[in-house]
Coordinates of C-alpha atoms in Angstrom, one line a residue:
M1 CA 38.0 -40.3 78.3
E2 CA 39.1 -41.8 81.6
T3 CA 42.4 -40.6 83.2
Q4 CA 43.8 -44.1 83.2
N5 CA 43.0 -44.7 79.5
F6 CA 44.3 -41.3 78.6
G7 CA 47.6 -42.0 80.4
T8 CA 47.9 -45.4 78.7
L9 CA 47.4 -43.8 75.3
A10 CA 49.9 -41.0 76.0
I11 CA 52.5 -43.6 77.1
S12 CA 51.9 -45.6 73.9
V13 CA 52.3 -42.6 71.7
I14 CA 55.6 -41.7 73.4
A15 CA 56.8 -45.2 73.1
V16 CA 56.1 -45.5 69.5
T17 CA 57.7 -42.1 68.8
V18 CA 60.9 -43.1 70.7
L19 CA 61.0 -46.4 68.8
V20 CA 60.7 -44.7 65.4
I21 CA 63.4 -42.1 66.3
T22 CA 65.7 -44.8 67.6
T23 CA 65.2 -47.1 64.6
N24 CA 65.7 -44.2 62.2
Y25 CA 68.9 -43.2 64.0
F26 CA 70.5 -46.7 64.0
L27 CA 69.0 -48.2 60.9
G28 CA 68.1 -45.1 58.8
P29 CA 70.0 -43.9 55.8
T30 CA 73.3 -42.2 56.3
Y31 CA 74.3 -39.3 54.1
D32 CA 77.3 -39.2 51.9
P33 CA 78.4 -35.6 50.9
R34 CA 78.7 -36.8 47.3
E35 CA 75.0 -37.4 47.2
P36 CA 72.6 -34.6 46.1
P37 CA 72.0 -32.0 48.7
V38 CA 69.5 -32.8 51.5
I39 CA 66.3 -30.9 52.0
H40 CA 65.5 -30.9 55.7
Q41 CA 62.1 -31.8 57.1
K42 CA 59.9 -29.4 59.0
I43 CA 58.5 -32.4 61.0
P44 CA 61.4 -34.6 61.9
Y45 CA 61.5 -38.1 60.5
I46 CA 58.0 -38.0 58.9
G47 CA 57.7 -34.6 57.3
H48 CA 58.7 -35.6 53.8
V49 CA 56.4 -38.7 53.9
I50 CA 53.4 -36.6 54.9
G51 CA 54.2 -34.0 52.2
L52 CA 54.6 -36.7 49.5
L53 CA 51.2 -38.3 50.4
Q54 CA 49.3 -35.0 50.5
Y55 CA 50.9 -32.9 47.7
G56 CA 53.2 -35.1 45.7
L57 CA 56.3 -33.4 44.3
R58 CA 54.6 -30.3 43.0
T59 CA 56.6 -28.0 45.3
K60 CA 59.8 -26.7 43.7
Y61 CA 63.3 -26.2 45.1
P62 CA 65.8 -24.3 43.0
L63 CA 68.0 -27.3 42.7
P64 CA 68.6 -29.6 39.7
V65 CA 68.5 -32.6 42.1
F66 CA 68.1 -33.0 45.8
T67 CA 67.6 -35.7 48.5
L68 CA 64.6 -36.3 50.8
Q69 CA 65.4 -38.4 53.7
T70 CA 62.5 -40.6 54.8
L71 CA 62.2 -43.5 57.3
G72 CA 64.7 -46.1 56.0
K73 CA 64.9 -44.7 52.5
K74 CA 66.1 -41.7 50.5
V75 CA 64.3 -40.2 47.6
Y76 CA 66.4 -38.4 45.0
V77 CA 64.2 -35.8 43.3
V78 CA 65.6 -34.9 39.8
N79 CA 64.3 -31.6 38.3
S80 CA 66.8 -31.0 35.6
P81 CA 66.1 -32.2 32.0
N82 CA 69.8 -33.0 31.5
L83 CA 69.9 -35.1 34.6
I84 CA 66.6 -36.8 33.7
S85 CA 68.0 -37.8 30.4
A86 CA 71.1 -39.2 32.3
V87 CA 68.7 -41.3 34.4
Q88 CA 66.7 -42.5 31.5
K89 CA 69.9 -43.6 29.6
N90 CA 70.9 -45.9 32.5
A91 CA 67.8 -48.0 32.6
K92 CA 69.5 -51.2 33.7
V93 CA 70.9 -49.8 36.9
L94 CA 68.2 -47.1 37.5
S95 CA 65.3 -49.4 36.7
F96 CA 61.5 -49.1 36.9
N97 CA 61.0 -52.9 37.2
P98 CA 61.3 -53.1 41.0
F99 CA 58.3 -50.8 41.2
V100 CA 56.3 -53.4 39.3
S101 CA 57.2 -56.0 41.9
F102 CA 56.3 -53.5 44.7
M103 CA 53.1 -52.4 43.3
S104 CA 51.6 -55.5 41.7
P105 CA 50.5 -57.3 44.9
R106 CA 48.9 -54.1 46.1
I107 CA 47.1 -52.8 43.0
F108 CA 46.3 -56.2 41.4
D109 CA 45.8 -58.1 44.8
A110 CA 48.4 -60.6 43.2
G111 CA 49.3 -63.5 45.4
D112 CA 52.6 -65.5 45.6
D113 CA 52.0 -67.5 42.5
A114 CA 51.1 -64.5 40.3
M115 CA 54.0 -62.6 41.6
A116 CA 56.4 -65.5 40.8
I117 CA 55.3 -65.2 37.2
I118 CA 55.7 -61.4 37.2
N119 CA 59.2 -61.5 38.8
D120 CA 60.6 -64.3 36.6
N121 CA 63.4 -62.6 34.7
I122 CA 61.8 -59.3 35.4
D123 CA 65.3 -57.6 35.1
G124 CA 66.1 -59.2 31.8
E125 CA 69.4 -60.7 33.1
K126 CA 68.6 -64.1 31.3
G127 CA 67.6 -62.5 28.0
Q128 CA 64.7 -60.6 26.5
W129 CA 61.9 -62.8 27.8
G130 CA 59.4 -62.9 30.6
L131 CA 55.8 -61.8 31.2
L132 CA 56.6 -58.1 31.7
S133 CA 59.1 -58.0 28.7
D134 CA 56.7 -59.8 26.2
I135 CA 53.6 -57.8 27.1
S136 CA 55.5 -54.5 27.0
R137 CA 56.8 -55.3 23.5
G138 CA 53.4 -56.4 22.4
M139 CA 51.7 -53.2 23.7
H140 CA 54.3 -50.9 22.0
T141 CA 53.7 -52.8 18.7
A142 CA 49.9 -52.6 19.0
L143 CA 49.9 -48.9 20.0
A144 CA 52.5 -47.8 17.3
P145 CA 51.0 -45.9 14.4
S146 CA 49.6 -48.6 12.1
D147 CA 46.4 -50.0 10.6
S148 CA 45.6 -51.6 13.9
L149 CA 45.9 -48.3 15.8
D150 CA 43.9 -46.6 13.1
W151 CA 41.1 -49.1 13.7
M152 CA 41.1 -48.5 17.4
T153 CA 41.1 -44.7 17.0
R154 CA 38.2 -44.9 14.5
T155 CA 36.3 -47.3 16.8
M156 CA 36.7 -45.0 19.8
L157 CA 35.6 -41.9 18.0
S158 CA 32.7 -43.5 16.4
K159 CA 31.5 -44.8 19.8
L160 CA 32.2 -41.4 21.4
N161 CA 29.9 -39.8 18.8
E162 CA 27.1 -41.7 20.4
Y163 CA 27.6 -39.6 23.5
I164 CA 28.1 -36.4 21.6
E165 CA 25.0 -36.7 19.4
P166 CA 22.4 -36.4 22.3
L167 CA 23.8 -33.1 23.2
G168 CA 22.4 -31.6 20.0
E169 CA 19.0 -33.0 20.3
H170 CA 17.7 -30.3 22.6
D171 CA 16.7 -27.0 20.9
D172 CA 17.2 -25.0 24.1
G173 CA 20.3 -26.8 25.1
V174 CA 21.0 -29.3 27.9
E175 CA 22.6 -29.0 31.2
I176 CA 25.3 -31.5 32.2
D177 CA 28.0 -32.0 34.9
L178 CA 31.0 -31.7 32.4
Y179 CA 33.4 -34.0 34.1
R180 CA 30.9 -36.7 34.7
W181 CA 29.8 -36.6 31.1
V182 CA 33.4 -36.8 29.9
R183 CA 34.1 -39.7 32.3
K184 CA 31.2 -41.7 31.1
A185 CA 31.8 -41.0 27.4
F186 CA 35.5 -41.8 27.5
T187 CA 35.1 -44.9 29.7
V188 CA 32.8 -46.6 27.3
A189 CA 34.2 -45.4 24.0
S190 CA 37.9 -46.1 25.0
T191 CA 37.2 -49.6 26.3
E192 CA 35.1 -50.3 23.3
A193 CA 38.1 -49.5 21.1
V194 CA 40.6 -51.6 23.0
S195 CA 38.2 -54.6 23.3
M196 CA 37.1 -54.6 19.6
Y197 CA 38.2 -57.1 17.0
H198 CA 40.5 -55.5 14.3
P199 CA 39.6 -57.2 10.9
K200 CA 42.8 -58.1 9.0
A201 CA 41.9 -55.8 6.1
D202 CA 42.8 -52.4 4.9
T203 CA 41.1 -50.2 7.5
R204 CA 41.4 -47.2 5.2
A205 CA 38.7 -48.7 3.1
S206 CA 35.1 -47.6 3.5
V207 CA 33.6 -49.8 6.3
D208 CA 30.3 -49.6 8.0
L209 CA 31.6 -48.9 11.5
S210 CA 28.1 -49.3 13.0
L211 CA 28.5 -53.0 12.3
Q212 CA 31.9 -53.2 14.0
V213 CA 31.7 -50.8 17.0
Y214 CA 29.2 -52.4 19.3
G215 CA 31.3 -55.2 20.6
P216 CA 28.9 -57.3 22.8
K217 CA 31.8 -58.7 24.8
N218 CA 33.1 -55.3 26.1
P219 CA 32.6 -55.7 29.8
F220 CA 31.9 -52.0 30.3
N221 CA 29.1 -52.1 27.7
R222 CA 27.6 -55.3 29.3
K223 CA 28.1 -54.2 32.9
P224 CA 27.7 -50.3 33.2
E225 CA 28.3 -50.6 36.9
L226 CA 31.9 -51.4 36.2
E227 CA 32.4 -47.7 35.3
D228 CA 31.3 -46.9 38.9
A229 CA 33.6 -49.7 40.3
F230 CA 36.6 -48.1 38.7
W231 CA 35.8 -44.4 39.0
Y232 CA 33.1 -43.8 41.5
V233 CA 31.9 -45.7 44.6
L234 CA 29.4 -44.0 47.0
C235 CA 30.6 -43.9 50.6
D236 CA 28.7 -44.6 53.8
P237 CA 28.9 -42.0 56.5
P238 CA 32.5 -42.0 57.9
S239 CA 32.9 -44.8 60.3
S240 CA 36.5 -45.8 59.5
I241 CA 39.8 -44.3 58.4
G242 CA 39.2 -45.2 54.7
C243 CA 35.6 -44.0 54.6
I244 CA 35.8 -40.2 54.2
I245 CA 33.1 -38.4 52.2
D246 CA 34.5 -36.1 49.6
R247 CA 33.0 -32.7 50.0
D248 CA 32.9 -32.0 46.3
F249 CA 32.1 -35.3 44.5
R250 CA 30.7 -36.9 47.6
C251 CA 32.5 -40.1 46.8
R252 CA 35.6 -42.2 47.2
D253 CA 36.8 -44.5 44.5
F254 CA 39.6 -46.9 43.6
E255 CA 41.8 -44.2 42.2
S256 CA 41.1 -41.9 45.2
D257 CA 42.1 -44.6 47.7
I258 CA 45.0 -46.0 45.8
T259 CA 47.4 -44.3 48.2
M260 CA 46.3 -46.5 51.1
V261 CA 46.2 -49.5 48.8
L262 CA 49.8 -48.9 47.7
L263 CA 50.9 -48.4 51.4
G264 CA 49.5 -51.9 52.0
I265 CA 48.5 -51.0 55.6
A266 CA 45.4 -53.0 56.2
P267 CA 43.7 -51.9 52.9
S268 CA 40.6 -53.9 53.7
I269 CA 40.0 -51.4 56.5
T270 CA 41.8 -48.2 55.4
A271 CA 40.6 -48.5 51.8
R272 CA 37.7 -50.9 51.9
K273 CA 35.7 -49.1 49.2
A274 CA 38.6 -49.4 46.8
C275 CA 39.0 -53.1 47.6
R276 CA 35.3 -53.7 47.0
A277 CA 35.5 -51.8 43.7
R278 CA 38.5 -53.9 42.7
T279 CA 36.7 -57.1 43.5
K280 CA 33.7 -56.0 41.4
F281 CA 36.0 -55.0 38.5
I282 CA 37.9 -58.3 38.5
A283 CA 34.6 -60.3 38.5
G284 CA 33.5 -58.4 35.5
M285 CA 36.7 -59.0 33.7
K286 CA 36.6 -62.7 34.5
E287 CA 33.2 -62.9 32.8
Y288 CA 34.7 -61.2 29.7
I289 CA 37.6 -63.7 29.7
D290 CA 35.4 -66.7 30.2
D291 CA 33.4 -65.6 27.2
N292 CA 36.6 -65.6 25.1
G293 CA 36.5 -61.8 24.9
P294 CA 40.2 -61.5 24.4
E295 CA 40.2 -63.7 21.4
T296 CA 38.0 -61.1 19.6
G297 CA 39.7 -58.1 21.1
S298 CA 42.0 -55.5 19.5
D299 CA 45.6 -56.2 18.9
L300 CA 46.4 -54.5 22.2
I301 CA 44.2 -56.9 24.1
K302 CA 45.5 -59.8 22.1
A303 CA 49.1 -58.9 22.9
R304 CA 48.4 -59.0 26.7
W305 CA 46.3 -62.2 26.3
E306 CA 49.0 -64.0 24.4
G307 CA 51.6 -63.0 27.0
N308 CA 49.5 -64.2 29.9
K309 CA 48.8 -67.6 28.1
K310 CA 52.6 -68.1 27.3
Y311 CA 53.7 -67.6 30.9
G312 CA 50.8 -69.4 32.6
A313 CA 49.1 -66.3 33.9
V314 CA 45.6 -66.9 32.3
E315 CA 43.9 -67.1 35.7
Y316 CA 45.4 -63.7 36.7
T317 CA 44.5 -61.9 33.5
A318 CA 41.4 -60.2 35.1
Q319 CA 43.6 -58.8 37.9
F320 CA 46.4 -57.6 35.6
E321 CA 43.9 -55.8 33.4
I322 CA 43.6 -53.1 36.1
G323 CA 46.9 -51.8 35.0
N324 CA 45.8 -51.7 31.3
L325 CA 42.6 -49.8 32.3
I326 CA 44.6 -47.3 34.3
G327 CA 46.7 -46.6 31.2
V328 CA 43.8 -46.3 28.9
L329 CA 41.5 -44.1 31.0
I330 CA 43.0 -42.4 34.0
N331 CA 44.8 -39.6 32.2
A332 CA 43.0 -39.1 28.9
T333 CA 39.7 -38.5 30.6
P334 CA 40.7 -35.5 32.8
T335 CA 43.0 -34.2 30.0
F336 CA 39.9 -33.9 27.7
F337 CA 38.0 -32.1 30.5
W338 CA 40.8 -29.6 31.1
L339 CA 41.2 -29.0 27.3
L340 CA 37.5 -28.1 27.0
T341 CA 37.6 -25.8 30.0
H342 CA 40.7 -24.0 28.7
I343 CA 39.2 -23.5 25.2
Y344 CA 35.7 -22.5 26.1
S345 CA 36.8 -20.1 28.9
R346 CA 38.7 -18.1 26.2
P347 CA 36.4 -16.7 23.5
T348 CA 39.2 -15.5 21.3
L349 CA 40.9 -18.9 21.3
L350 CA 37.6 -20.6 20.6
A351 CA 37.1 -18.4 17.6
E352 CA 40.7 -19.1 16.3
L353 CA 40.2 -22.9 16.7
R354 CA 36.9 -22.8 14.9
A355 CA 38.5 -21.0 11.9
E356 CA 41.4 -23.5 11.9
I357 CA 39.3 -26.6 12.1
A358 CA 36.9 -25.3 9.4
N359 CA 39.9 -25.8 7.0
V360 CA 39.8 -29.6 7.6
T361 CA 36.0 -29.9 7.5
V362 CA 34.4 -31.1 4.4
S363 CA 30.7 -30.4 3.7
A364 CA 28.5 -32.3 1.3
S365 CA 24.7 -32.4 0.7
S366 CA 22.9 -35.6 1.8
D367 CA 22.2 -38.2 -0.9
D368 CA 18.6 -38.3 0.3
D369 CA 17.9 -34.7 1.0
D370 CA 19.6 -31.7 -0.6
D371 CA 18.5 -29.5 2.4
I372 CA 20.6 -31.5 4.8
T373 CA 24.4 -30.8 4.9
T374 CA 26.8 -33.4 6.3
N375 CA 30.0 -32.0 7.8
S376 CA 32.9 -34.3 8.2
I377 CA 36.0 -33.4 10.3
I378 CA 38.9 -35.1 8.6
I379 CA 40.9 -36.5 11.5
S380 CA 44.1 -37.3 9.5
K381 CA 44.4 -33.6 8.6
L382 CA 44.3 -32.3 12.2
K383 CA 48.1 -32.9 12.9
D384 CA 49.3 -31.0 9.8
H385 CA 46.6 -28.3 9.3
C386 CA 45.6 -27.5 12.9
P387 CA 48.7 -26.5 14.7
L388 CA 46.9 -24.3 17.2
L389 CA 44.7 -27.2 18.3
L390 CA 47.8 -29.3 18.9
S391 CA 49.6 -26.4 20.7
T392 CA 46.5 -25.9 23.0
Y393 CA 46.5 -29.5 23.7
Q394 CA 50.2 -29.6 24.6
E395 CA 49.9 -26.5 26.7
T396 CA 47.0 -28.1 28.6
L397 CA 49.2 -31.0 29.3
R398 CA 52.1 -28.8 30.4
L399 CA 50.1 -27.1 33.1
Q400 CA 47.8 -29.9 34.2
T401 CA 50.4 -32.8 34.3
H402 CA 51.5 -33.6 37.8
N403 CA 53.0 -37.1 37.0
T404 CA 56.2 -38.4 38.4
S405 CA 58.5 -41.0 36.8
S406 CA 60.1 -43.3 39.2
R407 CA 63.2 -45.5 39.2
W408 CA 64.9 -47.7 41.7
V409 CA 68.7 -47.5 42.3
T410 CA 69.9 -51.2 42.0
K411 CA 73.5 -50.4 42.6
D412 CA 75.7 -47.4 43.6
T413 CA 75.9 -45.0 40.7
I414 CA 77.5 -41.7 39.8
L415 CA 74.9 -39.6 37.9
A416 CA 76.3 -37.4 35.2
D417 CA 79.8 -37.7 36.7
Q418 CA 78.7 -35.6 39.6
Y419 CA 76.1 -37.1 42.0
L420 CA 76.3 -40.3 44.0
L421 CA 73.1 -42.3 44.0
K422 CA 73.1 -45.1 46.6
A423 CA 71.6 -48.6 46.0
G424 CA 68.3 -49.3 47.5
N425 CA 66.9 -45.8 47.2
V426 CA 64.4 -44.2 44.9
I427 CA 64.5 -41.6 42.1
Q428 CA 61.6 -39.4 41.4
M429 CA 61.3 -37.2 38.3
P430 CA 58.3 -35.0 38.7
G431 CA 56.8 -33.4 35.6
Y432 CA 55.5 -30.1 37.1
P433 CA 58.8 -28.5 38.2
V434 CA 60.2 -29.2 34.7
H435 CA 57.1 -27.8 33.0
T436 CA 57.4 -24.6 35.0
L437 CA 61.0 -23.7 34.4
P438 CA 61.3 -20.2 33.0
S439 CA 64.6 -21.1 31.4
I440 CA 62.7 -23.5 29.2
W441 CA 59.3 -22.1 28.7
G442 CA 59.8 -18.3 29.1
P443 CA 58.8 -15.6 31.6
D444 CA 55.1 -16.4 31.2
V445 CA 55.6 -20.0 32.5
S446 CA 52.7 -19.8 35.0
S447 CA 50.2 -18.5 32.4
F448 CA 48.2 -20.6 29.9
N449 CA 49.5 -19.7 26.5
P450 CA 47.8 -21.7 23.7
H451 CA 50.3 -20.4 21.1
R452 CA 53.4 -21.5 23.2
F453 CA 54.1 -24.7 21.0
L454 CA 53.6 -22.9 17.7
L455 CA 56.6 -22.2 15.4
K456 CA 56.3 -18.5 14.5
P457 CA 56.5 -17.9 10.8
E458 CA 58.9 -15.0 11.1
R459 CA 61.6 -17.3 12.7
N460 CA 64.6 -18.0 10.5
Q461 CA 65.7 -21.5 9.8
K462 CA 68.2 -21.5 12.7
Q463 CA 65.6 -20.4 15.2
K464 CA 63.2 -23.1 13.9
D465 CA 65.9 -25.8 14.2
K466 CA 66.6 -24.7 17.7
A467 CA 62.9 -24.8 18.7
M468 CA 62.5 -28.3 17.2
K469 CA 65.5 -29.5 19.1
Q470 CA 64.1 -28.5 22.4
H471 CA 65.4 -30.8 25.1
P472 CA 63.2 -33.9 24.9
A473 CA 63.1 -34.4 28.7
S474 CA 61.6 -30.9 29.2
F475 CA 58.1 -32.3 28.3
R476 CA 57.2 -35.0 30.8
S477 CA 53.4 -35.7 30.1
F478 CA 54.1 -39.1 28.6
G479 CA 57.1 -39.9 30.7
G480 CA 60.3 -40.8 28.8
G481 CA 63.1 -43.3 28.1
A482 CA 62.2 -47.0 28.5
T483 CA 58.8 -46.1 30.1
L484 CA 57.7 -43.6 27.4
C485 CA 54.0 -44.0 27.2
P486 CA 53.1 -46.3 24.3
G487 CA 49.6 -45.0 24.1
R488 CA 50.6 -41.3 23.4
H489 CA 49.5 -41.5 19.7
F490 CA 46.1 -42.9 20.6
A491 CA 45.5 -40.5 23.4
T492 CA 46.4 -37.5 21.3
A493 CA 44.4 -38.5 18.4
E494 CA 41.3 -39.3 20.4
I495 CA 41.5 -36.1 22.6
C496 CA 42.2 -33.7 19.8
A497 CA 39.6 -35.2 17.4
A498 CA 36.9 -35.1 20.2
A499 CA 37.8 -31.5 21.1
A500 CA 37.5 -30.5 17.4
M501 CA 34.1 -32.0 17.2
M502 CA 32.8 -30.2 20.3
V503 CA 34.3 -26.9 19.2
M504 CA 32.6 -27.0 15.8
R505 CA 29.2 -28.2 17.0
F506 CA 28.5 -26.6 20.3
E507 CA 28.5 -23.6 22.5
I508 CA 29.3 -24.3 26.1
E509 CA 28.6 -21.9 29.0
T510 CA 28.7 -22.3 32.7
V511 CA 25.6 -22.1 34.8
G512 CA 24.8 -21.6 38.5
G513 CA 27.8 -20.8 40.6
D514 CA 30.3 -21.8 37.9
G515 CA 30.0 -18.7 35.8
D516 CA 29.7 -15.0 36.3
G517 CA 28.8 -12.9 33.2
G518 CA 30.2 -15.5 30.9
K519 CA 33.5 -15.8 32.8
W520 CA 34.3 -19.4 33.8
R521 CA 35.3 -20.3 37.4
I522 CA 37.7 -23.1 36.6
P523 CA 38.2 -25.4 39.6
D524 CA 41.5 -26.4 41.1
W525 CA 43.0 -29.9 40.5
K526 CA 42.4 -32.6 43.0
R527 CA 45.3 -33.4 45.3
G528 CA 46.4 -36.8 46.4
K529 CA 45.8 -38.6 43.1
I530 CA 49.0 -40.7 43.0
A531 CA 47.9 -42.8 40.0
S532 CA 46.8 -39.8 37.9
G533 CA 49.4 -38.1 35.8
V534 CA 46.7 -35.6 35.0
P535 CA 44.6 -35.1 38.1
P536 CA 40.8 -34.6 37.8
P537 CA 39.2 -31.4 39.0
Q538 CA 38.6 -30.7 42.7
R539 CA 34.9 -30.2 41.8
D540 CA 32.7 -30.7 38.7
I541 CA 31.4 -27.8 36.6
R542 CA 27.8 -27.4 35.7
V543 CA 27.4 -26.3 32.0
K544 CA 24.8 -25.8 29.4
V545 CA 25.6 -27.2 26.0
R546 CA 23.7 -25.9 22.9
V547 CA 24.1 -26.3 19.2
R548 CA 25.8 -23.4 17.5
E549 CA 23.6 -21.0 15.6
G550 CA 22.8 -22.2 12.1
M551 CA 23.7 -25.7 12.8
K552 CA 20.5 -27.3 14.1
K553 CA 20.3 -31.1 13.8
K554 CA 17.6 -31.0 11.2
D555 CA 19.8 -29.0 8.9
V556 CA 23.3 -30.2 9.6
K557 CA 24.8 -33.5 10.5
W558 CA 28.3 -34.1 11.8
K559 CA 30.7 -37.0 11.7
F560 CA 34.3 -37.9 11.9
G561 CA 36.0 -38.3 8.6
F562 CA 38.5 -41.0 8.2
E563 CA 40.8 -40.5 5.2
G564 CA 44.3 -42.0 5.5
S565 CA 46.1 -42.8 8.7
V566 CA 44.5 -41.2 11.8
S567 CA 46.9 -42.5 14.4
K568 CA 50.3 -40.6 14.2
F569 CA 50.2 -37.6 16.3
E570 CA 53.7 -36.6 17.6
V571 CA 54.2 -34.3 20.5
F572 CA 57.3 -33.2 22.5
G573 CA 58.6 -35.8 25.0
G574 CA 61.2 -38.5 25.3

């Protein structure tokens, strides 16, 4: 570089630095001693910003609440279950809605007209109406345990079985990249479930699901490339800030680049692959809408569609569906991956689960051939008769969840009669610090204990009551309060049922560099995933899947059994 150019660059850097420091000094946030204690930055002015972008709020400080001072704003980080409950009970003043206003133009690429519809009475000051209010109520109704949710769950699992069946067609087993297989299977099966029409009939009756599952208007079925648009976009050799090849998956995707999208700093340059993926996804959704897809969708899709029609947002429906898809897919997919890795990497646990699930598996001879046995895993019995499976699932969520619940302080508030929270600042309630508190979870808090959520038979009634009254804010995987995830029943049912089917049918072992003498090398989780409550793996795992001994396809068939309601699966949280 020429000396003159270097000097110009150096002067520019110094000038910008001085401007930032001066602006922060005169316009930055001032500290009131009544506020939560401040954690000082290693790098002045920008240290916390860099840390939040790179690592989120996983790092723990031994404080129930503390303050991070950033450029122009403060972040109040709440780690105490009692204080989290206090925040959630004050939903009017400590509100999530301002984040909707902040994120919508960035994630949905929503313009002024769309934002005017979203923001109209978003705070509910004029009553319980508005696009956000109506759609939220509709989604909670559609995803509550009911015949409608039963139908969605059955549809999802029946479609998922189409991806499970081919794994058993190879006598010597088949090698797959585990996460990519999970991602493909869950993307198509879950979107099939939410886009399918729910007949107004008793879904507990015997129905030929094969006639109902294959919804021709599901955009992910008609356009498989939409999966790549959402999850995986190949990247050119790095030539700009937003085009960095991932060393493990060799990709960038919409979810990977969402940090730059949310920052809104020239996303067409800094996150151009994500922007292209979003454009492709919106185009696919518009075709679905133009073909009257929502009219024949599930009650969930219909609830969103009716809200958009009521408030004049039909033309923005395709953009708004990005949010729905994030909710349906982005956490369930990696959760299922992590659950399988935790189970199959522990032979003793695998054997215990097989014995437990066998108790809810019904075997019958085929009507056409007495030599063929059909095994049905009765999904409705999993929640009552497979406590170890549900405990393993919850323990997976406890250790793999890195979500953060956010609130905006709309006016000065004293939290729990102790801490001043100033208006215009942000509250963050990260899940991981709460999930790793020894005072709640015991001295083995850092270890995976599949029995952690089991109620031990030897406990007396007083101990059982205490265990069942565990602080609701101590389990953060589904958020809590006004933003408690409405899809928690659907997610739990689909993940636990799918895991039960895999456990009963297959042996899974790692191959290549991912295993050593039967011992799994489980990858670390992927940093920088702001949208993911449960981050995906840093790298994929190459595995070999083979049918268990004595259960070859020609002798044994497997299916999900649907007797009674399959949709009510309660876990801790609130």
